[in-house]
Amino acid sequence: KRPLPAFPSRLGVITSPSGAAIRDVLKVLRRRAPQLAVTIFPVRVQGSGAAEEILEALQIAAQRADCDVILLTRGGGSIEDLAAFNDERLARTIAAVDIPVVSAVGHYIDFAITYFVADRRAPTPSAAAELICPDTAALNLTISGQQNRFYQAMSRRLQSDRRELHRLDGRLLRCSPHSRLRQ
């Protein structure tokens, strides 16, 4: 399994452009990582020809190689609705591409073969979006806290160094032959 990048800059999403899954994913991404560029590879996610469209979109995304992660997603449904994600050719292609693939097909109780070959599995499209990208606001808070601790530590160090410099300066003046001549 390939690791997911900690800070992806471009996400490829293979899904229906009109489904609830893409709306959920984009909503989470806008909140957590608005800087993340998203490329949508529109496909049918069920019915005749859906598996071929998904496979072709995955091949195109892998060939372009401009995404850090690929998300393969759709909302829940019956086992028949999820059939396109149980395609052996799709599973083999997921395993072969060089880009990490996250599978978020269906909802908590649904399973598809893509779950077993993808680099990561998410129980829902929203959970996949959270898994893929860090929460930028939380990272900014962490960085701000670290920055404050760094400034405080540097301030304490400078104060300590000033005191030591003052002490050494006084000692130097007391030991200097020029200071004795003036006395």
Coordinates of C-alpha atoms in Angstrom, one line a residue:
K1 CA 0.0 0.0 0.0
R2 CA 1.2 3.4 -0.9
P3 CA 1.2 6.1 1.8
L4 CA -0.9 9.1 1.4
P5 CA 1.0 12.4 1.2
A6 CA 0.7 14.5 4.4
F7 CA 0.0 17.7 2.5
P8 CA -1.4 17.0 -1.0
S9 CA -1.7 20.0 -3.3
R10 CA -3.9 18.4 -6.0
L11 CA -6.7 15.8 -5.6
G12 CA -8.3 13.9 -8.4
V13 CA -11.9 12.8 -7.8
I14 CA -13.4 10.1 -9.9
T15 CA -17.2 10.2 -9.3
S16 CA -20.5 11.4 -10.7
P17 CA -20.4 15.2 -11.1
S18 CA -24.1 15.4 -10.0
G19 CA -24.1 13.1 -7.1
A20 CA -24.3 13.8 -3.4
A21 CA -20.8 12.3 -2.9
I22 CA -19.0 15.1 -4.8
R23 CA -21.0 17.8 -2.9
D24 CA -20.0 16.2 0.4
V25 CA -16.4 15.9 -0.6
L26 CA -16.2 19.5 -1.8
K27 CA -17.9 20.8 1.3
V28 CA -15.4 19.1 3.6
L29 CA -12.4 20.3 1.4
R30 CA -13.6 23.9 1.4
R31 CA -13.7 23.8 5.2
R32 CA -10.5 21.9 5.9
A33 CA -8.2 22.7 3.0
P34 CA -9.5 25.5 0.7
Q35 CA -6.0 25.7 -1.0
L36 CA -6.3 22.1 -2.3
A37 CA -6.8 22.0 -6.0
V38 CA -9.4 19.5 -7.1
T39 CA -9.8 17.9 -10.5
I40 CA -13.0 16.0 -11.1
F41 CA -13.0 13.1 -13.5
P42 CA -16.8 12.8 -14.3
V43 CA -18.1 9.3 -14.7
R44 CA -21.3 7.3 -14.3
V45 CA -21.1 5.4 -11.0
Q46 CA -23.7 2.8 -11.7
G47 CA -25.4 1.0 -14.6
S48 CA -24.3 -0.3 -17.9
G49 CA -20.8 1.0 -18.9
A50 CA -20.1 2.6 -15.5
A51 CA -17.2 0.2 -14.7
E52 CA -15.5 1.0 -18.1
E53 CA -15.9 4.8 -17.5
I54 CA -14.4 4.6 -14.0
L55 CA -11.6 2.4 -15.3
E56 CA -10.9 4.9 -18.2
A57 CA -11.0 7.9 -15.8
L58 CA -8.5 6.2 -13.5
Q59 CA -6.2 5.4 -16.4
I60 CA -6.4 9.0 -17.6
A61 CA -5.7 10.4 -14.0
A62 CA -2.7 8.0 -13.6
Q63 CA -1.4 8.9 -17.1
R64 CA -1.6 12.7 -16.5
A65 CA 0.2 12.2 -13.1
D66 CA -0.7 15.7 -11.9
C67 CA -2.6 14.6 -8.8
D68 CA -1.0 13.6 -5.5
V69 CA -4.0 11.4 -4.6
I70 CA -7.0 10.0 -6.4
L71 CA -10.3 9.6 -4.7
L72 CA -12.7 7.0 -6.1
T73 CA -16.1 7.7 -4.6
R74 CA -19.9 7.5 -4.7
G75 CA -22.7 7.4 -2.2
G76 CA -24.4 4.3 -0.9
G77 CA -26.7 1.9 -2.7
S78 CA -27.7 -1.6 -3.3
I79 CA -25.1 -4.3 -4.2
E80 CA -26.3 -3.9 -7.8
D81 CA -25.7 -0.1 -7.6
L82 CA -22.2 -0.7 -6.4
A83 CA -21.4 -3.4 -9.1
A84 CA -19.1 -1.1 -11.1
F85 CA -16.7 -0.9 -8.1
N86 CA -16.5 -4.7 -8.0
D87 CA -14.9 -5.0 -11.4
E88 CA -11.7 -7.0 -11.6
R89 CA -10.1 -4.8 -14.3
L90 CA -10.7 -1.8 -12.1
A91 CA -9.3 -3.5 -9.1
R92 CA -6.1 -4.5 -11.0
T93 CA -5.7 -1.0 -12.3
I94 CA -6.1 0.6 -8.8
A95 CA -3.3 -1.8 -7.6
A96 CA -1.1 -0.9 -10.6
V97 CA -1.2 2.9 -10.6
D98 CA 1.6 4.9 -9.1
I99 CA -0.6 7.5 -7.4
P100 CA -2.2 6.6 -4.0
V101 CA -5.9 5.8 -4.4
V102 CA -8.5 6.2 -1.7
S103 CA -11.8 4.3 -2.1
A104 CA -14.9 5.7 -0.5
V105 CA -17.7 3.7 -2.1
G106 CA -21.1 3.7 -0.4
H107 CA -21.5 4.2 3.3
Y108 CA -20.4 2.4 6.5
I109 CA -22.0 -0.9 5.8
D110 CA -21.2 -1.1 2.1
F111 CA -18.2 -3.0 0.7
A112 CA -16.7 -3.1 -2.7
I113 CA -13.6 -4.9 -4.1
T114 CA -12.0 -1.4 -4.6
Y115 CA -11.7 -1.2 -0.8
F116 CA -9.4 -4.1 -0.7
V117 CA -7.0 -2.9 -3.4
A118 CA -7.0 0.8 -2.7
D119 CA -4.3 2.3 -0.6
R120 CA -6.8 3.5 1.9
R121 CA -10.5 3.0 2.5
A122 CA -12.9 5.5 3.9
P123 CA -16.4 4.6 5.1
T124 CA -18.0 7.7 3.5
P125 CA -17.1 10.3 0.9
S126 CA -16.9 13.0 3.6
A127 CA -14.6 10.8 5.7
A128 CA -12.4 10.3 2.7
A129 CA -12.0 14.0 2.2
E130 CA -11.0 14.3 5.9
L131 CA -8.6 11.5 5.5
I132 CA -6.9 13.0 2.5
C133 CA -6.3 16.5 3.6
P134 CA -5.2 18.0 6.9
D135 CA -7.4 20.5 8.7
T136 CA -5.7 23.8 7.7
A137 CA -7.3 25.8 10.5
A138 CA -6.1 23.3 13.1
L139 CA -2.6 23.3 11.6
N140 CA -2.5 27.1 11.7
L141 CA -3.4 27.0 15.4
T142 CA -0.7 24.5 16.1
I143 CA 1.9 26.5 14.1
S144 CA 0.9 29.7 15.9
G145 CA 1.3 27.9 19.3
Q146 CA 4.7 26.6 18.3
Q147 CA 5.7 30.0 17.0
N148 CA 4.7 31.6 20.4
R149 CA 6.6 29.1 22.4
F150 CA 9.7 29.6 20.1
Y151 CA 9.5 33.4 20.6
Q152 CA 9.2 33.0 24.4
A153 CA 12.1 30.6 24.5
M154 CA 14.2 33.0 22.3
S155 CA 13.3 36.0 24.5
R156 CA 14.3 34.1 27.7
R157 CA 17.6 33.1 26.0
L158 CA 18.3 36.7 25.0
Q159 CA 17.7 37.9 28.5
S160 CA 19.9 35.3 29.9
D161 CA 22.7 36.1 27.4
R162 CA 22.3 39.9 28.2
R163 CA 22.8 39.2 31.9
E164 CA 25.8 37.0 31.2
L165 CA 27.3 39.6 28.9
H166 CA 26.7 42.4 31.5
R167 CA 28.4 40.2 34.2
L168 CA 31.4 39.4 31.9
D169 CA 31.7 43.1 30.9
G170 CA 31.8 44.1 34.6
R171 CA 34.4 41.4 35.3
L172 CA 36.5 42.6 32.4
L173 CA 36.4 46.2 33.6
R174 CA 37.5 45.1 37.1
C175 CA 40.4 43.1 35.7
S176 CA 41.5 45.5 33.1
P177 CA 44.8 47.3 33.8
H178 CA 43.4 50.5 32.3
S179 CA 40.6 50.6 34.9
R180 CA 43.3 50.4 37.7
L181 CA 45.2 53.3 36.3
R182 CA 42.2 55.5 36.5
Q183 CA 41.7 54.7 40.2

